[in-house]
PDB file of C-alpha atoms and ligand atoms in Angstrom:
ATOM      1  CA  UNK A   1       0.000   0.000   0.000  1.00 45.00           C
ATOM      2  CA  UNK A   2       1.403   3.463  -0.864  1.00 47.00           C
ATOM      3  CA  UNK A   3       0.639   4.546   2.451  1.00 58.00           C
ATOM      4  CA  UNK A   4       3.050   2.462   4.065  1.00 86.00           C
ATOM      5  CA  UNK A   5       6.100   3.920   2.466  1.00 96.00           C
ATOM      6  CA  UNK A   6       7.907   6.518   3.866  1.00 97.00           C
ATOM      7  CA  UNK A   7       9.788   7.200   0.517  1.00 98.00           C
ATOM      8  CA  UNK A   8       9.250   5.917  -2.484  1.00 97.00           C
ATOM      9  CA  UNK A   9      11.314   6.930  -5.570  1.00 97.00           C
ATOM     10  CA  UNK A  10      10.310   5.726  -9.750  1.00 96.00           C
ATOM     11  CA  UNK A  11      11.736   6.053 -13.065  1.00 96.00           C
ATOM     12  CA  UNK A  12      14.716   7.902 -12.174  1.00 97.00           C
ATOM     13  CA  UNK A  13      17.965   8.165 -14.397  1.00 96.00           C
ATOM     14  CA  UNK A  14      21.010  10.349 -13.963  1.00 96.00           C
ATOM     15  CA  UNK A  15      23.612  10.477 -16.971  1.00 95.00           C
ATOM     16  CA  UNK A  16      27.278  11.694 -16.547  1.00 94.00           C
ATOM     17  CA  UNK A  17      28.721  12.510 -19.884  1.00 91.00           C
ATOM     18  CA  UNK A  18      27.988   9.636 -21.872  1.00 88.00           C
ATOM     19  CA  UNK A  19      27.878   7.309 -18.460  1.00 91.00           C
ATOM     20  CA  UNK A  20      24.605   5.981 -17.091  1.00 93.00           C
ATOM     21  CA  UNK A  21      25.158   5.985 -13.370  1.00 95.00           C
ATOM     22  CA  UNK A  22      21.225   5.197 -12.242  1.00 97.00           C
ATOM     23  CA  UNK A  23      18.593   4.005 -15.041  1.00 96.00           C
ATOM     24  CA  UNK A  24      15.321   3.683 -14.410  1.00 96.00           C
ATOM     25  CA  UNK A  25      15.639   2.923 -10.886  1.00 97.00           C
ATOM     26  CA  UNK A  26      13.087   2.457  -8.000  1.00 97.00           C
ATOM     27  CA  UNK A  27      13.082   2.303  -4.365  1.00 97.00           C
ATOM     28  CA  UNK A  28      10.850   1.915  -1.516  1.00 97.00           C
ATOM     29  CA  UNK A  29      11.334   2.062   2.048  1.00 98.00           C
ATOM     30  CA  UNK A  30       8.434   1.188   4.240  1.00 97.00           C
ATOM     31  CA  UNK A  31       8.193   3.724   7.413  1.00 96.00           C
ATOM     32  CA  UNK A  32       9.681   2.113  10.503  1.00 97.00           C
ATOM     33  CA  UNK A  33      11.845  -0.262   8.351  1.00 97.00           C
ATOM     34  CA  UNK A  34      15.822  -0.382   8.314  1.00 98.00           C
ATOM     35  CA  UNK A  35      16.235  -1.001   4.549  1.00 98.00           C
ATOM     36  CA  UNK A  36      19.298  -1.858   2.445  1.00 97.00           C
ATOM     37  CA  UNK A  37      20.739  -0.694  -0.410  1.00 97.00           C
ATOM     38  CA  UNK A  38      23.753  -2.712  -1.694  1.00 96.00           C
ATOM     39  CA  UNK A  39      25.102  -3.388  -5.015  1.00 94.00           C
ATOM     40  CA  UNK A  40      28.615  -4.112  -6.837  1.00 93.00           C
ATOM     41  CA  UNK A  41      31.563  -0.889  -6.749  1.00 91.00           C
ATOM     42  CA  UNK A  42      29.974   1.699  -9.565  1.00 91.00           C
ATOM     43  CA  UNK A  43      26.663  -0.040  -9.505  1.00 94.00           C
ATOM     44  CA  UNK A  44      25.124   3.861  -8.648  1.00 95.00           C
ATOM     45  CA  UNK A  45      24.138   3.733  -5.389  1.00 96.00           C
ATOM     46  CA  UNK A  46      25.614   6.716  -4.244  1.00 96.00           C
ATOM     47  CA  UNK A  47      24.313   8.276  -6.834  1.00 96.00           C
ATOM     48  CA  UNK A  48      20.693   7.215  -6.132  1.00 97.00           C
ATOM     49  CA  UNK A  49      21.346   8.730  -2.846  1.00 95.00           C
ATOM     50  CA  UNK A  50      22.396  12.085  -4.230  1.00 95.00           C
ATOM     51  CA  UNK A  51      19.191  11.769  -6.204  1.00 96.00           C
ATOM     52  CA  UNK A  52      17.220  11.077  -3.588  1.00 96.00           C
ATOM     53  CA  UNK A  53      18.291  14.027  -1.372  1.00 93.00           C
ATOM     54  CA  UNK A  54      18.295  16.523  -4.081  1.00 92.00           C
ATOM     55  CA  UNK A  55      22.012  16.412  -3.897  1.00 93.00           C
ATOM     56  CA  UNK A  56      22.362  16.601  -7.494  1.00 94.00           C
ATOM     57  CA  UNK A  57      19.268  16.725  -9.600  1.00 93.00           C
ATOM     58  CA  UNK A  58      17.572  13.353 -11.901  1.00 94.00           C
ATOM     59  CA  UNK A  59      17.340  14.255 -15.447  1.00 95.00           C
ATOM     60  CA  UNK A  60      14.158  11.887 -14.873  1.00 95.00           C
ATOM     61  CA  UNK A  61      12.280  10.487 -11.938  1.00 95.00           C
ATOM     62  CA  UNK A  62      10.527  11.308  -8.830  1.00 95.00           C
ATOM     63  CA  UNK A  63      10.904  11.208  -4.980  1.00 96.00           C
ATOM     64  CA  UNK A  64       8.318  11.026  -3.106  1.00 96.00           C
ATOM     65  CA  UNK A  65       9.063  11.639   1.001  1.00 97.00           C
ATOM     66  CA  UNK A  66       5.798  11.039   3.440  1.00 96.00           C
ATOM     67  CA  UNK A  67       3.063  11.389   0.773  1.00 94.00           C
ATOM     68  CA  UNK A  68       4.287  15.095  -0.770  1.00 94.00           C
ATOM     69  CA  UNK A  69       6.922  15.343  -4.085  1.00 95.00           C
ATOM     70  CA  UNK A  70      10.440  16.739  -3.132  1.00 94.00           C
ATOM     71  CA  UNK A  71      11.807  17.496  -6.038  1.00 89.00           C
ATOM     72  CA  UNK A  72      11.684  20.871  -5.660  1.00 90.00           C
ATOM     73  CA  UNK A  73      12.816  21.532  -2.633  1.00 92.00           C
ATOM     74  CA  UNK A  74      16.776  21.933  -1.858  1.00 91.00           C
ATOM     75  CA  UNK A  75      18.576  19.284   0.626  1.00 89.00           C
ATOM     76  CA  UNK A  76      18.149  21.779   3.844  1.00 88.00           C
ATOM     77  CA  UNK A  77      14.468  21.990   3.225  1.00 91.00           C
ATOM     78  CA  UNK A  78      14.420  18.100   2.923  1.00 94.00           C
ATOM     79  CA  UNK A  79      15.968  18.131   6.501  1.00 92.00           C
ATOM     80  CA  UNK A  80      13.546  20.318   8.227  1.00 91.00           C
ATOM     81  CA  UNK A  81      10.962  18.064   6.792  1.00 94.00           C
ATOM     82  CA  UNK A  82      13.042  15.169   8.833  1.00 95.00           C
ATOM     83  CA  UNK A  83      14.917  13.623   5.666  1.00 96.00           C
ATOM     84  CA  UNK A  84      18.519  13.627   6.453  1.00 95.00           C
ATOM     85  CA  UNK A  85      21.362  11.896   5.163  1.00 92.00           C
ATOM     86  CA  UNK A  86      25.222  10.934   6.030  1.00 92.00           C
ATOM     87  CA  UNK A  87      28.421  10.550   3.559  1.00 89.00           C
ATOM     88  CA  UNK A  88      30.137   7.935   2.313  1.00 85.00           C
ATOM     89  CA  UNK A  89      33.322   9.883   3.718  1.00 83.00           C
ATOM     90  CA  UNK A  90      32.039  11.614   7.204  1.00 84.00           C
ATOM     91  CA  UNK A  91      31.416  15.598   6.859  1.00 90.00           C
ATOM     92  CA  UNK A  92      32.517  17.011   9.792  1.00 90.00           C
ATOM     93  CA  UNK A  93      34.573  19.895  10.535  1.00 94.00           C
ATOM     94  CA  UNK A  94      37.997  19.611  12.052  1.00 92.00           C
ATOM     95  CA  UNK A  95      38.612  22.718  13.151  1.00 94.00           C
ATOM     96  CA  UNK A  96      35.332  22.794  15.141  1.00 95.00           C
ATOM     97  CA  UNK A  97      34.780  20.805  18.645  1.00 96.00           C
ATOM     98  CA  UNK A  98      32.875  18.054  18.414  1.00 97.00           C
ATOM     99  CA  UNK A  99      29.811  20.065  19.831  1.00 96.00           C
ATOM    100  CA  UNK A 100      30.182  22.600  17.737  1.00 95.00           C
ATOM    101  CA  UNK A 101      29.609  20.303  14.824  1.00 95.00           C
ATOM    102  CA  UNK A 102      26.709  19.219  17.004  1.00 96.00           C
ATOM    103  CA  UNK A 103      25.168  22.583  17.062  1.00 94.00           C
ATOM    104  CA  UNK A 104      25.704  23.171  13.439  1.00 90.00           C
ATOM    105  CA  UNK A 105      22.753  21.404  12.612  1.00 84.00           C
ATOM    106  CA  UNK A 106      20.580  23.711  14.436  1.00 81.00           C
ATOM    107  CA  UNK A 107      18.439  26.012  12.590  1.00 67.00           C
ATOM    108  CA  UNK A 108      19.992  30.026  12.768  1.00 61.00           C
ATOM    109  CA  UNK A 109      18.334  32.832  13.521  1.00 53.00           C
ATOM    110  CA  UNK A 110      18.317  34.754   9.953  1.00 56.00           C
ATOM    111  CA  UNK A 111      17.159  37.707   8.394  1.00 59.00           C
ATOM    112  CA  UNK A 112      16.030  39.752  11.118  1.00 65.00           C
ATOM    113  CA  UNK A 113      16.862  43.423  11.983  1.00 69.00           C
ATOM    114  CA  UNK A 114      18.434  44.382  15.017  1.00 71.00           C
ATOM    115  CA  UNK A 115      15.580  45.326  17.041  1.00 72.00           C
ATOM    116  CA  UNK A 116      14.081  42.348  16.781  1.00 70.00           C
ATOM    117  CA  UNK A 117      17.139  40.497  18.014  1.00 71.00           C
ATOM    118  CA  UNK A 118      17.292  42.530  20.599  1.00 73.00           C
ATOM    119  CA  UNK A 119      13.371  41.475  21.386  1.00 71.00           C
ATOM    120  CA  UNK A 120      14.232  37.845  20.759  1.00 73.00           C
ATOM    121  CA  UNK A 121      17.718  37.576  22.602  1.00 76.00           C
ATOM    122  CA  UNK A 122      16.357  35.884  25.855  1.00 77.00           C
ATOM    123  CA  UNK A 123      14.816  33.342  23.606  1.00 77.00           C
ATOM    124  CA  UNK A 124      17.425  33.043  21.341  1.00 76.00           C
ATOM    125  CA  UNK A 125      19.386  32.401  24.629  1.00 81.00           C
ATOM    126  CA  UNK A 126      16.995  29.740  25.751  1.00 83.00           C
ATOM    127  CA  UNK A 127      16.975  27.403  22.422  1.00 83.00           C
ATOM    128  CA  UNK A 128      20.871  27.939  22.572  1.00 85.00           C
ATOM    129  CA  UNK A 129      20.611  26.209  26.245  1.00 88.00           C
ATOM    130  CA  UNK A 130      18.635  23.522  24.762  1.00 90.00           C
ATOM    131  CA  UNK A 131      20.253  22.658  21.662  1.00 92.00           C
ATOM    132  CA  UNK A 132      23.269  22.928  23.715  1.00 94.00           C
ATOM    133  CA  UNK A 133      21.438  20.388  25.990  1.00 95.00           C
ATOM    134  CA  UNK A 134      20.278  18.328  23.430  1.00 95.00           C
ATOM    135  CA  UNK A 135      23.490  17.777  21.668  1.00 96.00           C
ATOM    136  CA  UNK A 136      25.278  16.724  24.965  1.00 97.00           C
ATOM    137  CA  UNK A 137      22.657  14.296  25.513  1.00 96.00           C
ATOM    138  CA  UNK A 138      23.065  12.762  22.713  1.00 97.00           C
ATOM    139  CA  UNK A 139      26.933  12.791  22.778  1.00 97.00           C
ATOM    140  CA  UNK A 140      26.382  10.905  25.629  1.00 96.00           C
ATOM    141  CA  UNK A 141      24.095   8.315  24.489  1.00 95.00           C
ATOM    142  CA  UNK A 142      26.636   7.606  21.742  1.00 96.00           C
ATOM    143  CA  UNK A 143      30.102   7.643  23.962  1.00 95.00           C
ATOM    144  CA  UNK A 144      31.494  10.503  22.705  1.00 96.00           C
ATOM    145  CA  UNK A 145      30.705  12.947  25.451  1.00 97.00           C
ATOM    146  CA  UNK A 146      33.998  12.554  26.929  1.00 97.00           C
ATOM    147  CA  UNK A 147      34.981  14.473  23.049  1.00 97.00           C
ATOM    148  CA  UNK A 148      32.989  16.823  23.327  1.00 96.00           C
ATOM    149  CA  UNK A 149      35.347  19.781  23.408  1.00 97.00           C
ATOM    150  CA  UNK A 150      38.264  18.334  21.459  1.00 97.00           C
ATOM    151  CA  UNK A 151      38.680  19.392  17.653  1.00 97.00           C
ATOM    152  CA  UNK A 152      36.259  16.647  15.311  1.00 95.00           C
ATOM    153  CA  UNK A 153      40.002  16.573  13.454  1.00 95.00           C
ATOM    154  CA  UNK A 154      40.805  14.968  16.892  1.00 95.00           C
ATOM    155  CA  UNK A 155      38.572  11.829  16.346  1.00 95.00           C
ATOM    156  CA  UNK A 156      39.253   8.472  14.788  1.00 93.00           C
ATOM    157  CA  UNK A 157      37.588   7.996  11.283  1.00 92.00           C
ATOM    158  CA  UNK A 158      34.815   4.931  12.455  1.00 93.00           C
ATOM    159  CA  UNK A 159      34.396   7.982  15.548  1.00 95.00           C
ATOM    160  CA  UNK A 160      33.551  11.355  12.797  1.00 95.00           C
ATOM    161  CA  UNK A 161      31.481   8.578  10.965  1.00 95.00           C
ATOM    162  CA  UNK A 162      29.297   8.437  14.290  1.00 96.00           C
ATOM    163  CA  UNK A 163      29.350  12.000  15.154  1.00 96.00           C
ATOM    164  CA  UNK A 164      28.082  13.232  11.849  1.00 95.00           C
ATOM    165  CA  UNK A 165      25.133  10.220  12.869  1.00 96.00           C
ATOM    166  CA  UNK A 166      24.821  11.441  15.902  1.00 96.00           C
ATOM    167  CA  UNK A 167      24.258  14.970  14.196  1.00 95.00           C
ATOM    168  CA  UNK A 168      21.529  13.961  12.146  1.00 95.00           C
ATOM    169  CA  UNK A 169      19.513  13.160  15.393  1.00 95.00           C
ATOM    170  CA  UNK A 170      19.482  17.320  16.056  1.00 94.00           C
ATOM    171  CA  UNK A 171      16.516  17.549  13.506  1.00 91.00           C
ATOM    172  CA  UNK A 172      14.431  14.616  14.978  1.00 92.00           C
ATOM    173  CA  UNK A 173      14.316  12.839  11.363  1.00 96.00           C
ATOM    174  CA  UNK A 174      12.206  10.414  10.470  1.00 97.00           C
ATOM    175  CA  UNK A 175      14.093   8.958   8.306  1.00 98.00           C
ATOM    176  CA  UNK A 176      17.776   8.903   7.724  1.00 97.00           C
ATOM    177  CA  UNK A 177      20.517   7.761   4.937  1.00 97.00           C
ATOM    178  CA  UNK A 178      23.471   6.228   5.611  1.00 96.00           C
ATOM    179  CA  UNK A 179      26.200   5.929   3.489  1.00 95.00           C
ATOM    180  CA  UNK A 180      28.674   3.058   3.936  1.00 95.00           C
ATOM    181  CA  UNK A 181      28.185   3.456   8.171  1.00 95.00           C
ATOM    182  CA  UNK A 182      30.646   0.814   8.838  1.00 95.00           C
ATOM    183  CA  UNK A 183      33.263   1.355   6.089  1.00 93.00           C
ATOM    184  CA  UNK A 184      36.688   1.712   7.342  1.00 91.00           C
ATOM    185  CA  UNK A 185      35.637   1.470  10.894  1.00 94.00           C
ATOM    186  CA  UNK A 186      36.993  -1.247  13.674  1.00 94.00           C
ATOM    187  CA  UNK A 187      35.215  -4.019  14.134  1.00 94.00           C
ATOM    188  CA  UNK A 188      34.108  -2.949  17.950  1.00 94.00           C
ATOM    189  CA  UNK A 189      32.992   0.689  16.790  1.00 94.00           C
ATOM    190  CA  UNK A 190      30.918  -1.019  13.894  1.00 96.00           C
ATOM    191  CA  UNK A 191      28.973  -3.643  16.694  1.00 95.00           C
ATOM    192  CA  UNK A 192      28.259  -0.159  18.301  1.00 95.00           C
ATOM    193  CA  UNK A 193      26.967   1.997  15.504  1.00 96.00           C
ATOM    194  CA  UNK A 194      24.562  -1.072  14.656  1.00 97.00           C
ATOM    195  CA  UNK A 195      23.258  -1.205  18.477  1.00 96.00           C
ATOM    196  CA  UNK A 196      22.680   2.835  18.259  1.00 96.00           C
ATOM    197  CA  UNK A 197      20.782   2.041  14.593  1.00 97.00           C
ATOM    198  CA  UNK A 198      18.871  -0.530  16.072  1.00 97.00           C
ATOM    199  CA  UNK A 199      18.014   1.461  19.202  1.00 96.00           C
ATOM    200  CA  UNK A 200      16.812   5.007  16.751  1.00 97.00           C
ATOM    201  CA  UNK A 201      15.196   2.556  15.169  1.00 98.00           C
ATOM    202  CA  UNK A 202      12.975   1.637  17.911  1.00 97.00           C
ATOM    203  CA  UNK A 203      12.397   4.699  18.864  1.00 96.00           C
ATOM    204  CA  UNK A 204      10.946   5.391  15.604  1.00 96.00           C
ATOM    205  CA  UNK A 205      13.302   6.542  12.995  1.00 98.00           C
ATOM    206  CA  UNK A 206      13.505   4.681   9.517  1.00 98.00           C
ATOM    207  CA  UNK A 207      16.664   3.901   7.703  1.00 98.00           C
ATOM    208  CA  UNK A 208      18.050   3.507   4.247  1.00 98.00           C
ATOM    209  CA  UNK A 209      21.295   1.664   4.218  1.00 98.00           C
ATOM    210  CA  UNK A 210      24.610   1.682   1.950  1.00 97.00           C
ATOM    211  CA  UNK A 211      26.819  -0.952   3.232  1.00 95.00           C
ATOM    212  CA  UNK A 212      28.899  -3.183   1.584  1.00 93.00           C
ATOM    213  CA  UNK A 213      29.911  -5.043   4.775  1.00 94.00           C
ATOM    214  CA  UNK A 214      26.942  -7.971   4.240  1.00 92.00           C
ATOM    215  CA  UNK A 215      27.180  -9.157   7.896  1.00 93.00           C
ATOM    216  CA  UNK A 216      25.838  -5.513   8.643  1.00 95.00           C
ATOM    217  CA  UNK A 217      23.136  -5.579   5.874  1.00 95.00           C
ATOM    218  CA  UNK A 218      22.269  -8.730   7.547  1.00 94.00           C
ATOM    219  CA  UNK A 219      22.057  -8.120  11.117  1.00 94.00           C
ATOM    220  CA  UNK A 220      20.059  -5.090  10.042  1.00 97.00           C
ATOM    221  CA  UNK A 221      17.921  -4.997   7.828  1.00 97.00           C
ATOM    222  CA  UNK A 222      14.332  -6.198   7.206  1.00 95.00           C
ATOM    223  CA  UNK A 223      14.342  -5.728   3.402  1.00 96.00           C
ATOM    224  CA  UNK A 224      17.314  -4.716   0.869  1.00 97.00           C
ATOM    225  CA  UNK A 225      17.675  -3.395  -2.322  1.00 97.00           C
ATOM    226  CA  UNK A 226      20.228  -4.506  -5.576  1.00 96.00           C
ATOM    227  CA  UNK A 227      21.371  -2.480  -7.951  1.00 96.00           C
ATOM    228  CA  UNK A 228      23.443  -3.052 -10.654  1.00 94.00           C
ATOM    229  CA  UNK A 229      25.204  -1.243 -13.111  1.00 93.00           C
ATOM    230  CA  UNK A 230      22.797   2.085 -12.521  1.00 95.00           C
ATOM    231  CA  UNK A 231      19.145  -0.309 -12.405  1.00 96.00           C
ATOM    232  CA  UNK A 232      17.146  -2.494  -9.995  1.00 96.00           C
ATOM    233  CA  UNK A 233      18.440  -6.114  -9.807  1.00 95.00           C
ATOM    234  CA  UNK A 234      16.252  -7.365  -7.121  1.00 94.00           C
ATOM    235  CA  UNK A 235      14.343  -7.086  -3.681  1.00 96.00           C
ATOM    236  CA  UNK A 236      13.837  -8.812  -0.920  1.00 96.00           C
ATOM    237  CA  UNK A 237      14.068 -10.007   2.487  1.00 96.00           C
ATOM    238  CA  UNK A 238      18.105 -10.348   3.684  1.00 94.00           C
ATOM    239  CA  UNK A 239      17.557 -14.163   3.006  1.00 93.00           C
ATOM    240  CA  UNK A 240      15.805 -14.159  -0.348  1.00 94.00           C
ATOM    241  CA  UNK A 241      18.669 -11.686  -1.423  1.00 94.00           C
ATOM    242  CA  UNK A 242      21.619 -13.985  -0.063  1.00 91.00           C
ATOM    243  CA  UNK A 243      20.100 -17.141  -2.137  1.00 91.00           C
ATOM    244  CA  UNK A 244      19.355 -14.894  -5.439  1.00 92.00           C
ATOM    245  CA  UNK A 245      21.226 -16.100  -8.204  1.00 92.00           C
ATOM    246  CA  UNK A 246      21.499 -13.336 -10.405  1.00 91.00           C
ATOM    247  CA  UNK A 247      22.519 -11.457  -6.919  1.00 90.00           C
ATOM    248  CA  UNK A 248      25.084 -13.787  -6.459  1.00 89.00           C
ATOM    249  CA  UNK A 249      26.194 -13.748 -10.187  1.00 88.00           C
ATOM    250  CA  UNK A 250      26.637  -9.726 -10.356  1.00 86.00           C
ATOM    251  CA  UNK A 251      28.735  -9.982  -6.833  1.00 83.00           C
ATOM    252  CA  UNK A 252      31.041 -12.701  -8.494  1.00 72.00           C
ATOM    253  CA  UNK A 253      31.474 -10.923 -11.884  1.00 64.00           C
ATOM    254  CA  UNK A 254      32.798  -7.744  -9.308  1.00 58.00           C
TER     255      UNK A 254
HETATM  256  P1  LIG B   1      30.712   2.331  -4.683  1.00 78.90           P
HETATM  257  O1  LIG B   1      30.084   1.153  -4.044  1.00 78.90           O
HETATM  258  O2  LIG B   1      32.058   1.998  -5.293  1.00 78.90           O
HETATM  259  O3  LIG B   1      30.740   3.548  -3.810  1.00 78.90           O
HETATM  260  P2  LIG B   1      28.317   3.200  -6.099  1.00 78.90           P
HETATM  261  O4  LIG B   1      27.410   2.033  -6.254  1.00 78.90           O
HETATM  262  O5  LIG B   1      28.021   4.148  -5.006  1.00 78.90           O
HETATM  263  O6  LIG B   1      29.823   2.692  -5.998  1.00 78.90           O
HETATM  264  P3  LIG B   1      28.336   5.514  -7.809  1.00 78.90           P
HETATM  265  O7  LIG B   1      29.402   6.184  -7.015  1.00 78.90           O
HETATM  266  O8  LIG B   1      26.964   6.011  -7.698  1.00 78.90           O
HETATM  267  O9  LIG B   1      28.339   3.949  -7.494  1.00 78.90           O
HETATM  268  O10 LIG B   1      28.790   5.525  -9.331  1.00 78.90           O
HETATM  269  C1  LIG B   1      27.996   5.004 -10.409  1.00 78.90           C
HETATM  270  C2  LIG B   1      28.684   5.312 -11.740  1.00 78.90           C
HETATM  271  O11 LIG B   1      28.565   6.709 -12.019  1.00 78.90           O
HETATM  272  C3  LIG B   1      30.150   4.992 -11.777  1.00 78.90           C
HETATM  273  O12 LIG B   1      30.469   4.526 -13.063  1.00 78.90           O
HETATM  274  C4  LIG B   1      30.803   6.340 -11.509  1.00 78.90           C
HETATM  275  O13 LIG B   1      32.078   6.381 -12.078  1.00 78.90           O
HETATM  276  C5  LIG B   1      29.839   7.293 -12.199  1.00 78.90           C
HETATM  277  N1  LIG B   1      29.782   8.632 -11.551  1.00 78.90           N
HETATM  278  C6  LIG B   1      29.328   8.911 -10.313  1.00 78.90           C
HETATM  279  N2  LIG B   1      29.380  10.229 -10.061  1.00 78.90           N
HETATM  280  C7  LIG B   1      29.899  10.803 -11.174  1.00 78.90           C
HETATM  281  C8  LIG B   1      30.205  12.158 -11.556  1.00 78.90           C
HETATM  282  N3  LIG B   1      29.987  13.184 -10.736  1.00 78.90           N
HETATM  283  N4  LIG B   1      30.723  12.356 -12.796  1.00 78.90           N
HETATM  284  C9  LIG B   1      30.943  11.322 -13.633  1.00 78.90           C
HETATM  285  N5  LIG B   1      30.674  10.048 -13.349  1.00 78.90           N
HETATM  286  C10 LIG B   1      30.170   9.771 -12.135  1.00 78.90           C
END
């Protein structure tokens, strides 16, 4: 049922030069799922990310995020309507603390003349206290609040991967992207980002997946996605997709 899908993406197609990087692809994710998106190296799944957050635009297609088009809106706007998304390489900012990269994800007061600053400042001052708050909270709920005032340039690369994560949580999304969560992160660090997933999860938020480590996809997920080269290759549950044949022909081909 179309209601059940939290975002839901046909028909879309994004050419570089004369390369087809997505073609006619489709993707679903129900709301309250953690869904997977895997695929051979080059098969366009970042891509299909960038498309889906209005990172760069389709040259065909549509998006649809909790029953309204997005197409038109720019990735910020996506976020304030809880649709938030993560690199494949973390984007974080070195020369900030780690709670200033927090706090970065807050929305700014903008556009206002002086005297109504001035009006506002106490509760300006009061949602600074509580973002402030907020962030902490969180930093603590992920084991990084010990970090919190050393330089993000400070951090590990499996730890910047779960800060910018633990950003995303700022704007109370609904549903997040992930891109390649557990690449190049230890072992330990990856058994704890997939406990924090699991436990957002639960308390409501719904997850699209890149990962090409399968025991992740596995643990994780209740239904994944296969692309290949740029179009859909199959669906499924984590089980049907592990037994696929032309799954396990396009991984061997790799
Ligand atoms: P990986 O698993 O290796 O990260 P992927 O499935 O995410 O790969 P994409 O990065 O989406 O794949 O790339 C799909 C195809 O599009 C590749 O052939 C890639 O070289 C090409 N491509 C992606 N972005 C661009 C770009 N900006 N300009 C030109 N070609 C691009």
């Amino acid at each position: 049922v179309q209601s059940d899908y939290l975002l839901s993406a046909t028909g879309l197609n994004k050419n570089f030069g004369g390369i087809k990087a997505v073609s006619n692809a489709e993707i679903k994710v129900n709301q309250g799922s953690i869904t997977g998106l895997i695929g051979p190296n080059g098969a366009g799944k970042t891509t299909l990310f960038n498309l889906l957050s209005n990172f760069i635009r389709p040259d065909r297609g549509q998006v649809i995020f909790d029953h309204q088009p997005i197409d038109h809106l720019q990735p910020h706007e996506i976020a304030q309507r809880g649709f938030i998304r993560t690199f494949q390489v973390a984007r974080v900012l070195s020369k900030l603390t780690v709670l200033e990269n927090m706090l970065l994800a807050t929305p700014k007061q903008t556009g206002e003349n002086f005297f109504q600053v001035w009006l506002n400042q106490s509760q300006v001052r009061q949602e600074e206290r509580e973002n402030k708050q907020k962030a902490l909270g969180i930093l603590e709920s992920v084991g990084l609040i010990e970090k919190a005032y050393d330089y993000a340039g400070a951090l590990s690369g499996g730890q910047r991967k779960l800060l910018e994560m633990a950003r995303t949580l700022m704007t109370n999304p609904k549903l997040i992207l992930l891109d390649e969560p557990a690449a190049g992160v230890n072992p330990t660090l990856i058994n704890q980002i997939c406990e924090h997933i699991i436990n957002w999860n639960r308390q409501g938020i719904t997850f699209l997946i890149i990962e090409h480590n399968m025991d992740v996809i596995m643990s994780l997920c209740n239904h994944v996605w296969v692309l290949a080269e740029g179009t859909n290759l199959a669906d499924g549950t984590p089980e049907e997709i592990q037994t696929n044949p032309d799954v396990l022909e396009a991984y061997l081909g790799e």
